[in-house]
């Protein structure tokens, strides 16, 4: 039988132990693997011999046992018992896991189940069973073999790591944001970790967050890149990131004598400036010094005593250095200049829009008329300015041509005062007052849009919805103003609307009240009289509320009080009276008892005519005493004055508009 070449998709340690199962040399096995000819081929092209039973497979730490190929050769002494049609079953034990391998009969391969986590170093034990491997008259004893071996990672002498910068010379520059990208050798596989370190305080220390193969360095120093893998395998490389080279400037001597009205500065020396033409010169004058020409040259021409400062810049890396020289008066008369500002000692601000500058010139010896040249183009001893800045004046003595200079620095403060408006809340109800308070960081004058001049104002928002309140403040220091706006929302109380204010229903009828508040919260309170099982309060519509009389012989009522509520604002109450009637004649309820003793119950003859009765004034009520004499007649809806009648039983008739009559009796008893 020919050798089998088996590709492995996920983790080879499983398969190593799986197909090495036949390595155990047992003469009675129906099949055995020839380990001398079996081997593992890694994806890097490295071949490794399959270990024997109980042996250790030593894996270089830089190699991986994923995506490999195992070549299996069978022992010719047992090959006669092995058939290509044989089905295999394999169970792998690794640490605390037991895994059933998937067998591909066509490819003659064992594979891990899908999504199986990777397996690392350790002990692998495998049991392989061959189904129907016994041909007729076979002399072997069994078709199941066991095998185990170890996998161990060792340090790889061939593992290398280097750091490469993104430029030939790993140098930082003085330009803003200068950085150098360092590239370390990527890990050979995902079993490795990488990190960067920097040398500080005589030790290499970890750089927080620098755990990839690439690091962007923005400071000079010694850097180290580490790789650490399985089996204690580590390797590193270092690189020095040098500081940028700065130029070195000197003026020798640093004190020179001004012997002419126009004279060059000499003795300027610059080193470490890199290639030729790599320097930029820049001179500035102070202490009344005057640059006449060549401010961007190595040796400028100056015309007055003072301090002169040179700044040299390397063009290739942006690094700079400075040097200075003092020019003292020589044998020539010196033109001396000073400036006076009016008003003095104050900056331009929101009140002071202009400042007058005046130059005062004199000679150290002798006298001369002068001419004036200001940096803003004005000629003459005075100029008026309205913007901040440094205003220089050059004064020339007409008799000698010598010059003097001075600078007046004009400041400006037009910063707006910071202001905020606070309030206890931003939402109020109709008619509610609220106090707005200004919060300033400096002394200011207040001006509200309602002419209030204090730090606070009390307002009543007049409009539904958003109301704007503006405050303008003026800083006491510079007179500058700033404004702020506070928005206060006025929430109008919702109105409750119902179909009717009062109506009558019979005992046991369902109550449905279609009241609304335009989508806002709807709250109600119920005050029942002789009506039982009524909730005393609730929210939302009232639907299918059954009205049951507690005393079936007397009418009852429910007084409902409704409110609408919106964002904490409660509207006016809405009252509704529901009358509940006992069983009655033709829907008209006529009580049979009057007890006018002032206790609030049956004090009057409360005849109830429901809304369904058309033209109730057409109903006539006639009352007779026990002797049959008529004592009262009036429309049914008229008020019966019980105080005019003594106790006793009376008989009544109610004449209807259709000619019919209702008859009954009523008793008056004044209970003590």
XYZ file of C-alpha atoms in Angstrom:
672
model
C 0.000 0.000 0.000
C 1.286 3.470 -0.877
C 1.960 6.250 1.617
C -0.892 8.652 2.352
C -0.406 12.422 2.265
C -2.903 14.074 4.655
C -3.476 17.879 4.818
C -4.329 19.405 8.197
C -6.561 22.468 8.397
C -6.588 23.663 12.012
C -4.308 22.142 14.631
C -1.673 19.535 13.991
C -1.046 18.421 17.623
C -4.377 16.636 17.468
C -3.448 14.901 14.273
C 0.043 14.168 15.430
C -1.346 12.116 18.254
C -4.135 10.746 16.038
C -2.253 9.166 13.229
C 0.717 8.393 15.379
C -1.564 6.015 17.185
C -0.136 3.112 15.276
C 3.401 3.777 16.433
C 3.119 1.450 19.398
C 4.822 -1.730 18.286
C 2.456 -4.588 18.977
C 2.745 -7.649 16.757
C -0.906 -8.567 17.175
C -2.262 -5.198 15.893
C -4.204 -5.381 12.647
C -2.444 -2.206 11.460
C 0.634 -0.217 12.519
C 2.270 2.998 11.366
C 5.837 2.921 10.172
C 7.257 5.871 12.127
C 10.568 5.645 10.299
C 8.855 6.822 7.119
C 6.112 8.989 8.675
C 6.833 12.680 8.998
C 5.318 16.127 9.553
C 5.806 18.897 7.005
C 5.286 22.408 8.410
C 3.979 25.214 6.250
C 7.475 26.718 6.143
C 8.781 23.616 4.380
C 10.473 22.231 7.492
C 10.082 18.459 7.878
C 9.950 16.812 11.294
C 9.944 13.119 12.172
C 6.829 11.762 13.855
C 7.806 10.860 17.447
C 7.656 7.327 18.733
C 5.263 6.015 21.356
C 5.671 8.092 24.549
C 8.365 10.288 22.977
C 8.461 14.100 22.848
C 8.037 16.209 19.736
C 10.229 19.275 20.224
C 8.815 22.156 18.230
C 10.927 25.284 17.543
C 9.164 28.281 19.085
C 9.245 30.186 15.788
C 7.332 27.418 13.999
C 3.637 26.680 14.150
C 1.841 23.369 13.942
C -1.173 24.808 12.151
C -1.909 24.301 8.450
C 0.559 21.422 8.207
C 0.705 18.112 6.326
C 1.365 14.703 7.866
C 2.643 11.841 5.729
C 1.728 8.380 7.079
C 3.365 5.160 5.992
C 2.075 1.777 7.183
C 4.159 -1.104 8.434
C 4.400 -3.644 5.578
C 3.976 -6.504 8.093
C 0.442 -5.278 8.912
C -0.490 -3.633 5.645
C -2.190 -6.818 4.448
C -4.826 -6.337 7.124
C -5.462 -2.713 6.205
C -8.062 -2.056 3.545
C -8.699 1.275 1.818
C -12.367 0.772 2.547
C -11.813 0.668 6.319
C -13.652 3.310 8.368
C -11.728 4.893 11.311
C -13.007 6.362 14.571
C -10.583 8.441 16.685
C -10.954 9.991 20.163
C -8.326 12.500 21.330
C -7.672 13.330 24.993
C -5.794 16.569 25.674
C -5.539 18.031 29.172
C -9.195 18.185 30.362
C -10.777 17.846 26.922
C -12.052 14.828 25.013
C -12.491 15.404 21.294
C -13.966 13.131 18.636
C -12.086 13.707 15.401
C -13.825 13.923 12.048
C -12.590 11.274 9.633
C -12.554 11.949 5.900
C -12.595 8.534 4.266
C -11.910 9.834 0.773
C -8.866 11.868 1.850
C -7.892 9.420 4.609
C -7.562 12.351 7.089
C -8.558 13.155 10.638
C -9.590 16.726 11.425
C -10.683 18.686 14.463
C -14.391 19.547 14.702
C -15.275 23.053 13.444
C -14.543 25.935 15.853
C -12.322 23.757 18.049
C -9.922 26.016 20.045
C -6.205 25.638 19.209
C -4.237 23.095 21.212
C -0.779 23.866 22.560
C 2.065 21.969 24.157
C 1.341 19.103 26.508
C 0.395 15.426 26.486
C -1.745 13.998 23.700
C -3.445 10.600 23.995
C -5.367 9.012 21.130
C -7.450 5.874 20.665
C -7.989 4.861 17.013
C -10.460 2.147 16.039
C -10.693 0.537 12.612
C -14.123 -0.776 11.556
C -14.303 -4.021 9.534
C -10.556 -4.233 9.169
C -10.383 -8.050 9.576
C -10.290 -9.861 6.228
C -11.247 -13.562 6.085
C -8.828 -15.927 7.849
C -6.972 -12.979 9.468
C -4.597 -13.821 12.340
C -4.520 -10.362 14.075
C -6.199 -9.954 17.437
C -7.804 -6.475 17.442
C -8.525 -3.366 15.414
C -7.994 -0.711 18.148
C -4.670 0.838 19.115
C -3.598 3.467 21.665
C -0.862 6.041 21.415
C 0.426 9.057 23.347
C 3.265 11.514 23.032
C 4.390 14.960 24.274
C 4.635 18.263 22.383
C 7.201 20.727 23.749
C 8.338 24.108 22.424
C 12.038 24.929 22.511
C 14.049 28.069 21.811
C 14.775 28.505 18.122
C 18.388 29.445 17.466
C 17.400 30.674 14.020
C 14.833 33.186 15.327
C 15.862 36.743 14.492
C 14.389 40.157 15.225
C 15.542 43.576 13.985
C 14.289 47.165 14.166
C 14.161 49.256 11.009
C 13.449 53.011 11.109
C 11.464 54.727 8.373
C 14.575 56.721 7.374
C 18.242 55.927 6.942
C 19.212 58.203 9.830
C 16.869 57.723 12.814
C 16.906 61.394 13.788
C 14.180 63.591 15.180
C 13.897 67.183 14.001
C 12.902 70.414 15.720
C 9.839 70.817 13.513
C 6.494 70.548 15.361
C 5.182 66.988 15.524
C 8.495 65.408 14.544
C 8.464 61.620 14.851
C 10.248 58.500 13.597
C 8.392 55.263 12.856
C 10.177 52.130 14.083
C 9.337 48.768 12.500
C 10.073 45.616 14.476
C 10.116 42.122 12.978
C 6.519 40.829 13.118
C 5.860 37.795 15.371
C 6.299 34.506 13.477
C 2.856 33.338 14.649
C 0.056 34.306 17.036
C 1.680 32.441 19.930
C 4.128 35.353 20.272
C 3.675 38.689 22.028
C 5.547 41.882 21.198
C 6.304 45.041 23.177
C 8.445 48.193 23.082
C 10.630 49.580 25.871
C 12.580 52.810 26.398
C 15.760 53.255 28.431
C 15.078 55.545 31.392
C 16.717 55.868 34.815
C 19.336 53.241 33.896
C 16.654 50.663 33.007
C 14.495 49.629 30.097
C 10.842 50.218 31.013
C 7.682 49.239 29.140
C 6.015 51.859 26.968
C 2.298 51.793 27.849
C 0.150 50.617 24.957
C 3.122 49.831 22.683
C 2.324 46.162 22.019
C 2.441 46.002 18.225
C 5.279 45.504 15.793
C 5.258 49.214 14.827
C 5.951 52.112 17.180
C 5.940 55.839 16.401
C 8.592 57.579 18.527
C 8.509 61.302 19.228
C 11.359 61.606 21.738
C 15.018 60.736 21.543
C 16.423 57.792 23.449
C 17.295 54.096 23.348
C 14.428 51.792 22.336
C 14.154 48.024 22.650
C 11.733 45.726 20.820
C 10.883 42.385 22.447
C 9.345 39.186 21.100
C 8.338 36.463 23.575
C 6.846 33.133 22.559
C 6.120 29.628 23.828
C 8.654 27.649 25.793
C 10.252 30.774 27.285
C 11.475 31.834 23.849
C 12.499 35.544 23.818
C 14.558 37.761 21.522
C 15.046 41.519 21.231
C 16.783 44.298 19.311
C 17.677 47.875 20.244
C 17.999 51.124 18.340
C 19.162 54.596 19.343
C 16.975 57.522 18.295
C 19.287 60.528 18.324
C 18.364 64.097 19.272
C 18.383 66.584 16.413
C 21.607 68.452 15.802
C 21.341 72.119 16.746
C 23.423 74.998 15.379
C 25.810 76.844 17.726
C 25.960 80.655 17.392
C 28.428 83.135 18.989
C 29.282 86.821 18.564
C 32.869 87.631 19.559
C 33.276 90.062 21.170
C 29.777 90.303 22.579
C 30.260 94.014 23.342
C 31.174 96.340 20.484
C 31.577 100.129 20.150
C 29.437 102.129 17.722
C 31.943 104.465 16.005
C 29.864 105.568 12.987
C 26.310 106.468 12.162
C 26.055 103.159 10.243
C 28.233 100.215 11.206
C 28.248 96.423 10.666
C 28.157 93.900 13.507
C 31.265 91.707 13.273
C 32.562 88.521 14.877
C 29.519 86.323 14.123
C 30.417 82.613 14.246
C 28.073 79.631 13.597
C 28.949 75.920 13.776
C 26.941 72.660 13.407
C 24.888 74.117 10.599
C 24.941 71.083 8.299
C 25.396 71.430 4.538
C 26.263 74.787 2.930
C 23.487 77.393 2.678
C 21.573 75.585 5.412
C 21.229 78.565 7.755
C 18.647 81.290 8.113
C 19.627 84.511 9.941
C 17.282 86.804 11.824
C 18.328 89.885 13.843
C 16.170 91.877 16.249
C 16.973 95.101 18.126
C 15.968 96.175 21.641
C 16.918 98.842 24.181
C 16.549 101.516 21.417
C 18.841 99.665 19.025
C 18.305 100.389 15.307
C 18.731 97.912 12.426
C 19.446 99.906 9.276
C 20.013 97.073 6.795
C 20.650 93.311 6.553
C 18.381 92.043 9.337
C 18.390 88.644 7.552
C 22.137 88.647 6.897
C 25.058 87.370 8.939
C 26.501 90.888 9.475
C 23.734 93.520 9.613
C 24.215 97.298 9.563
C 23.120 99.075 12.763
C 22.840 102.767 13.568
C 22.236 103.157 17.304
C 23.490 101.797 20.628
C 21.387 98.956 22.009
C 21.066 95.201 22.295
C 21.006 93.078 19.134
C 19.937 89.442 19.148
C 20.661 86.896 16.420
C 18.524 83.804 15.851
C 19.968 81.195 13.474
C 17.826 78.352 12.132
C 18.905 75.156 10.378
C 16.678 74.746 7.333
C 16.991 70.944 7.242
C 15.731 70.230 10.765
C 14.222 73.505 12.070
C 16.607 73.678 15.064
C 17.672 77.112 16.320
C 20.206 78.899 18.508
C 20.585 82.496 19.651
C 23.477 84.860 20.354
C 23.569 88.510 21.379
C 25.803 91.572 21.171
C 25.689 94.925 22.960
C 26.528 98.069 20.951
C 27.772 100.892 23.215
C 28.190 104.581 22.244
C 31.489 105.584 20.634
C 32.947 108.979 19.624
C 29.823 110.087 17.681
C 26.882 111.995 19.134
C 24.096 109.538 19.934
C 20.524 110.306 18.959
C 18.411 109.443 22.007
C 14.670 108.878 21.620
C 11.842 108.235 24.046
C 8.093 107.951 23.482
C 5.187 109.297 25.498
C 1.605 107.982 25.192
C -1.554 109.987 25.878
C -3.491 108.802 27.764
C -0.624 107.057 29.447
C -0.484 103.663 31.055
C -3.812 102.411 29.680
C -4.582 100.133 26.754
C -7.031 100.609 23.968
C -10.420 99.265 25.012
C -14.113 99.721 24.313
C -13.996 103.305 25.669
C -10.510 104.453 24.641
C -10.500 104.145 20.860
C -7.280 106.097 20.122
C -3.921 106.776 21.759
C -1.551 109.614 20.833
C 2.171 108.729 20.624
C 4.845 111.444 20.767
C 8.590 110.993 20.166
C 11.066 113.151 22.136
C 14.574 113.272 20.579
C 17.891 114.649 21.849
C 21.645 114.356 21.194
C 24.253 113.076 23.599
C 26.382 116.074 22.545
C 25.499 119.208 20.615
C 22.196 119.989 18.989
C 20.428 119.402 15.688
C 16.973 119.482 14.116
C 15.384 116.044 13.598
C 13.167 114.234 11.153
C 10.747 111.492 12.205
C 9.575 108.324 10.517
C 6.955 106.125 12.258
C 6.374 102.510 11.320
C 2.760 103.308 10.429
C 3.919 105.820 7.795
C 3.422 108.986 9.837
C 6.101 111.684 9.698
C 6.488 114.190 12.462
C 7.025 113.851 16.182
C 3.453 112.611 16.874
C 1.099 109.930 15.574
C -2.346 108.712 16.602
C -3.061 104.969 16.600
C -6.290 102.995 16.998
C -4.995 99.424 16.873
C -2.701 97.455 19.177
C 0.879 96.762 18.164
C 4.507 97.816 18.411
C 4.971 101.253 16.859
C 8.590 102.165 16.134
C 9.896 105.582 15.326
C 13.234 106.364 13.659
C 14.643 109.825 14.358
C 17.420 111.295 12.164
C 19.677 114.201 13.212
C 19.828 116.300 10.057
C 23.248 117.780 10.862
C 25.082 114.438 11.152
C 22.745 111.919 9.576
C 22.930 109.744 12.701
C 19.803 107.939 13.738
C 18.042 106.871 16.901
C 14.994 104.705 17.460
C 12.390 103.822 20.035
C 9.399 101.509 20.202
C 6.021 102.183 21.811
C 3.988 99.079 22.593
C 0.261 99.708 22.501
C -1.921 97.102 24.200
C -5.601 96.492 23.750
C -8.262 94.966 25.999
C -11.589 94.456 24.269
C -12.489 91.224 26.008
C -16.197 90.819 26.624
C -17.356 90.203 30.174
C -18.546 86.661 30.774
C -22.211 86.507 31.714
C -24.798 83.807 32.394
C -28.457 83.907 33.411
C -29.770 81.351 35.862
C -33.312 80.563 36.963
C -34.861 78.083 39.397
C -36.460 76.346 36.393
C -37.123 77.014 32.742
C -40.845 76.214 32.710
C -43.637 78.144 34.465
C -47.407 78.088 34.518
C -49.658 80.876 33.268
C -49.503 83.895 35.584
C -46.562 82.514 37.572
C -43.592 84.724 38.397
C -39.959 83.649 38.211
C -36.699 85.364 39.171
C -33.804 85.529 36.686
C -30.327 86.036 38.180
C -27.233 87.238 36.301
C -23.879 85.604 37.081
C -20.836 87.733 36.168
C -17.128 87.103 36.778
C -16.181 90.783 37.145
C -17.825 94.075 38.126
C -20.417 94.999 35.491
C -23.419 97.248 34.991
C -26.685 95.404 34.262
C -29.381 96.330 31.753
C -32.347 93.965 31.310
C -34.743 94.404 28.430
C -37.429 95.478 30.938
C -35.119 98.352 32.078
C -34.179 96.619 35.338
C -30.636 97.638 36.320
C -29.951 95.068 39.055
C -28.319 91.641 38.923
C -31.745 90.015 39.021
C -35.238 90.624 37.699
C -38.619 89.004 38.326
C -40.751 88.293 35.265
C -44.148 86.845 34.407
C -43.980 85.299 30.909
C -46.835 86.902 28.919
C -46.978 84.514 25.976
C -47.668 80.791 25.763
C -44.567 78.876 24.687
C -41.025 80.302 24.716
C -40.420 83.804 26.099
C -37.013 85.442 25.620
C -35.375 87.679 28.239
C -32.217 89.538 27.249
C -29.558 90.985 29.511
C -26.771 93.341 28.456
C -23.816 93.927 30.783
C -21.030 96.492 30.547
C -17.648 95.758 32.159
C -16.517 98.406 34.612
C -12.874 97.865 33.621
C -12.831 98.247 29.839
C -16.381 99.331 29.008
C -17.004 96.328 26.764
C -20.457 94.801 26.623
C -21.878 91.341 26.267
C -25.382 89.969 26.033
C -27.138 86.802 27.088
C -30.636 85.487 26.474
C -32.684 83.300 28.791
C -35.653 81.400 27.433
C -38.555 80.681 29.785
C -41.329 78.379 28.618
C -44.848 79.289 29.679
C -47.058 76.226 29.826
C -50.768 76.978 29.583
C -53.041 74.885 31.760
C -55.131 72.510 29.683
C -58.899 72.971 29.640
C -61.245 70.096 30.419
C -64.155 69.707 27.999
C -67.132 67.374 28.464
C -70.376 66.790 26.572
C -72.537 68.110 29.456
C -72.275 69.587 32.948
C -74.981 67.382 34.480
C -77.280 64.535 33.547
C -79.470 61.842 35.093
C -79.096 58.078 34.844
C -81.122 55.198 36.309
C -79.857 52.917 39.056
C -77.430 50.291 37.693
C -76.630 52.182 34.481
C -73.037 52.294 33.152
C -71.310 55.671 33.188
C -69.160 56.771 30.215
C -67.712 60.264 30.389
C -65.963 61.402 27.206
C -64.062 64.270 28.761
C -60.697 65.377 27.327
C -57.755 67.699 27.938
C -56.223 67.868 24.449
C -53.846 65.009 25.095
C -52.542 66.216 28.453
C -52.865 64.491 31.821
C -56.501 64.071 32.936
C -57.214 63.861 36.697
C -60.562 63.444 38.455
C -62.036 63.253 41.963
C -65.458 61.699 42.736
C -67.753 62.728 45.649
C -70.589 60.140 45.765
C -73.836 60.486 47.743
C -75.971 57.326 48.151
C -73.923 55.690 45.358
C -71.680 52.794 46.261
C -68.465 51.294 44.838
C -67.285 54.510 43.177
C -63.479 55.151 43.032
C -62.764 58.398 44.825
C -60.017 59.503 42.408
C -58.319 58.500 39.174
C -56.745 59.550 35.894
C -57.875 59.216 32.312
C -61.398 58.729 30.916
C -64.241 57.171 32.909
C -65.662 54.216 31.025
C -68.221 51.552 32.032
C -68.469 52.698 35.661
C -71.644 51.080 37.047
C -73.691 53.455 39.209
C -75.456 51.544 42.000
C -77.592 53.170 44.677
C -76.742 52.307 48.250
C -80.385 53.008 49.297
C -82.728 51.895 46.535
C -85.559 54.051 47.896
C -83.775 57.394 47.422
C -81.905 59.083 44.530
C -78.145 59.397 44.632
C -75.547 61.601 43.034
C -71.863 61.677 42.087
C -70.135 65.031 41.989
C -67.109 64.787 39.689
C -64.305 67.357 39.765
C -61.959 67.262 36.753
C -58.515 68.800 36.273
C -56.120 68.978 33.355
C -52.380 68.903 34.065
C -49.472 69.793 31.760
C -45.791 69.849 32.824
C -46.682 70.550 36.439
C -49.359 73.136 35.616
C -52.909 72.320 36.703
C -55.871 73.954 34.952
C -59.141 75.260 36.394
C -61.505 72.675 37.842
C -64.475 71.434 35.901
C -67.506 70.211 37.869
C -70.110 67.701 36.756
C -73.165 66.423 38.653
C -74.531 62.941 37.933
C -77.997 62.145 39.359
C -78.818 58.451 39.904
C -82.574 57.673 40.134
C -84.339 54.683 41.645
C -87.130 52.997 39.754
C -89.806 55.610 38.992
C -93.020 56.350 37.045
C -92.400 57.194 33.426
C -88.853 58.068 34.345
C -90.003 60.849 36.702
C -88.923 60.327 40.297
C -91.303 61.705 42.969
C -90.146 61.047 46.593
C -92.757 59.665 49.013
C -91.241 61.236 52.159
C -90.255 64.769 53.205
C -88.424 65.349 56.539
C -87.776 69.106 56.735
C -85.599 69.065 59.874
C -82.437 70.557 58.356
C -80.309 67.407 58.419
C -79.620 67.619 54.704
C -81.649 64.485 53.841
C -85.123 64.787 52.260
C -85.477 68.351 53.550
C -87.259 69.321 50.320
C -89.589 67.584 47.936
C -86.841 66.829 45.374
C -88.816 65.781 42.329
C -86.356 64.702 39.585
C -87.366 65.145 35.952
C -84.840 63.514 33.595
C -83.535 65.186 30.462
C -85.605 62.840 28.327
C -88.856 64.552 29.402
C -89.824 67.122 26.756
C -91.342 70.411 28.060
C -91.471 69.518 31.787
C -93.237 72.864 32.529
C -96.343 71.448 30.846
C -96.699 68.866 33.632
C -99.149 70.091 36.378
C -98.810 68.920 39.991
C -101.958 69.018 42.215
C -101.823 68.172 45.945
C -104.789 67.128 48.163
C -105.021 66.639 51.935
C -106.583 63.647 53.653
C -110.015 65.247 53.406
C -109.718 65.577 49.591
C -109.306 69.316 49.626
C -106.880 70.781 47.074
C -104.022 72.515 48.884
C -101.451 73.083 46.049
C -101.254 73.351 42.262
C -98.232 74.395 40.142
C -96.031 73.194 37.278
C -94.081 70.077 38.141
C -90.810 71.995 37.958
C -91.874 74.706 40.442
C -90.359 74.803 43.928
C -92.592 73.288 46.626
C -92.336 75.225 49.904
C -92.732 72.467 52.457
C -92.568 74.948 55.348
C -96.119 76.055 54.500
C -97.614 72.615 55.115
C -98.150 70.698 58.338
C -97.116 67.114 58.905
C -99.307 64.511 57.393
C -99.979 62.461 54.312
C -100.974 64.198 51.050
C -102.131 62.779 47.756
C -100.984 64.108 44.390
C -101.816 63.874 40.722
C -99.506 64.837 37.841
C -101.336 65.789 34.687
C -99.294 65.008 31.577
C -99.532 66.978 28.314
C -100.936 63.916 26.564
C -103.871 63.723 28.981
C -102.522 60.962 31.169
C -102.003 61.170 34.906
C -99.502 59.991 37.526
C -100.908 59.398 41.032
C -99.258 58.887 44.409
C -98.845 60.038 48.012
C -96.232 61.953 49.957
C -95.813 62.171 53.749
C -94.351 65.148 55.637
C -92.776 64.332 59.004
C -90.703 66.794 60.988
C -88.426 64.549 62.966
C -86.891 65.844 66.194
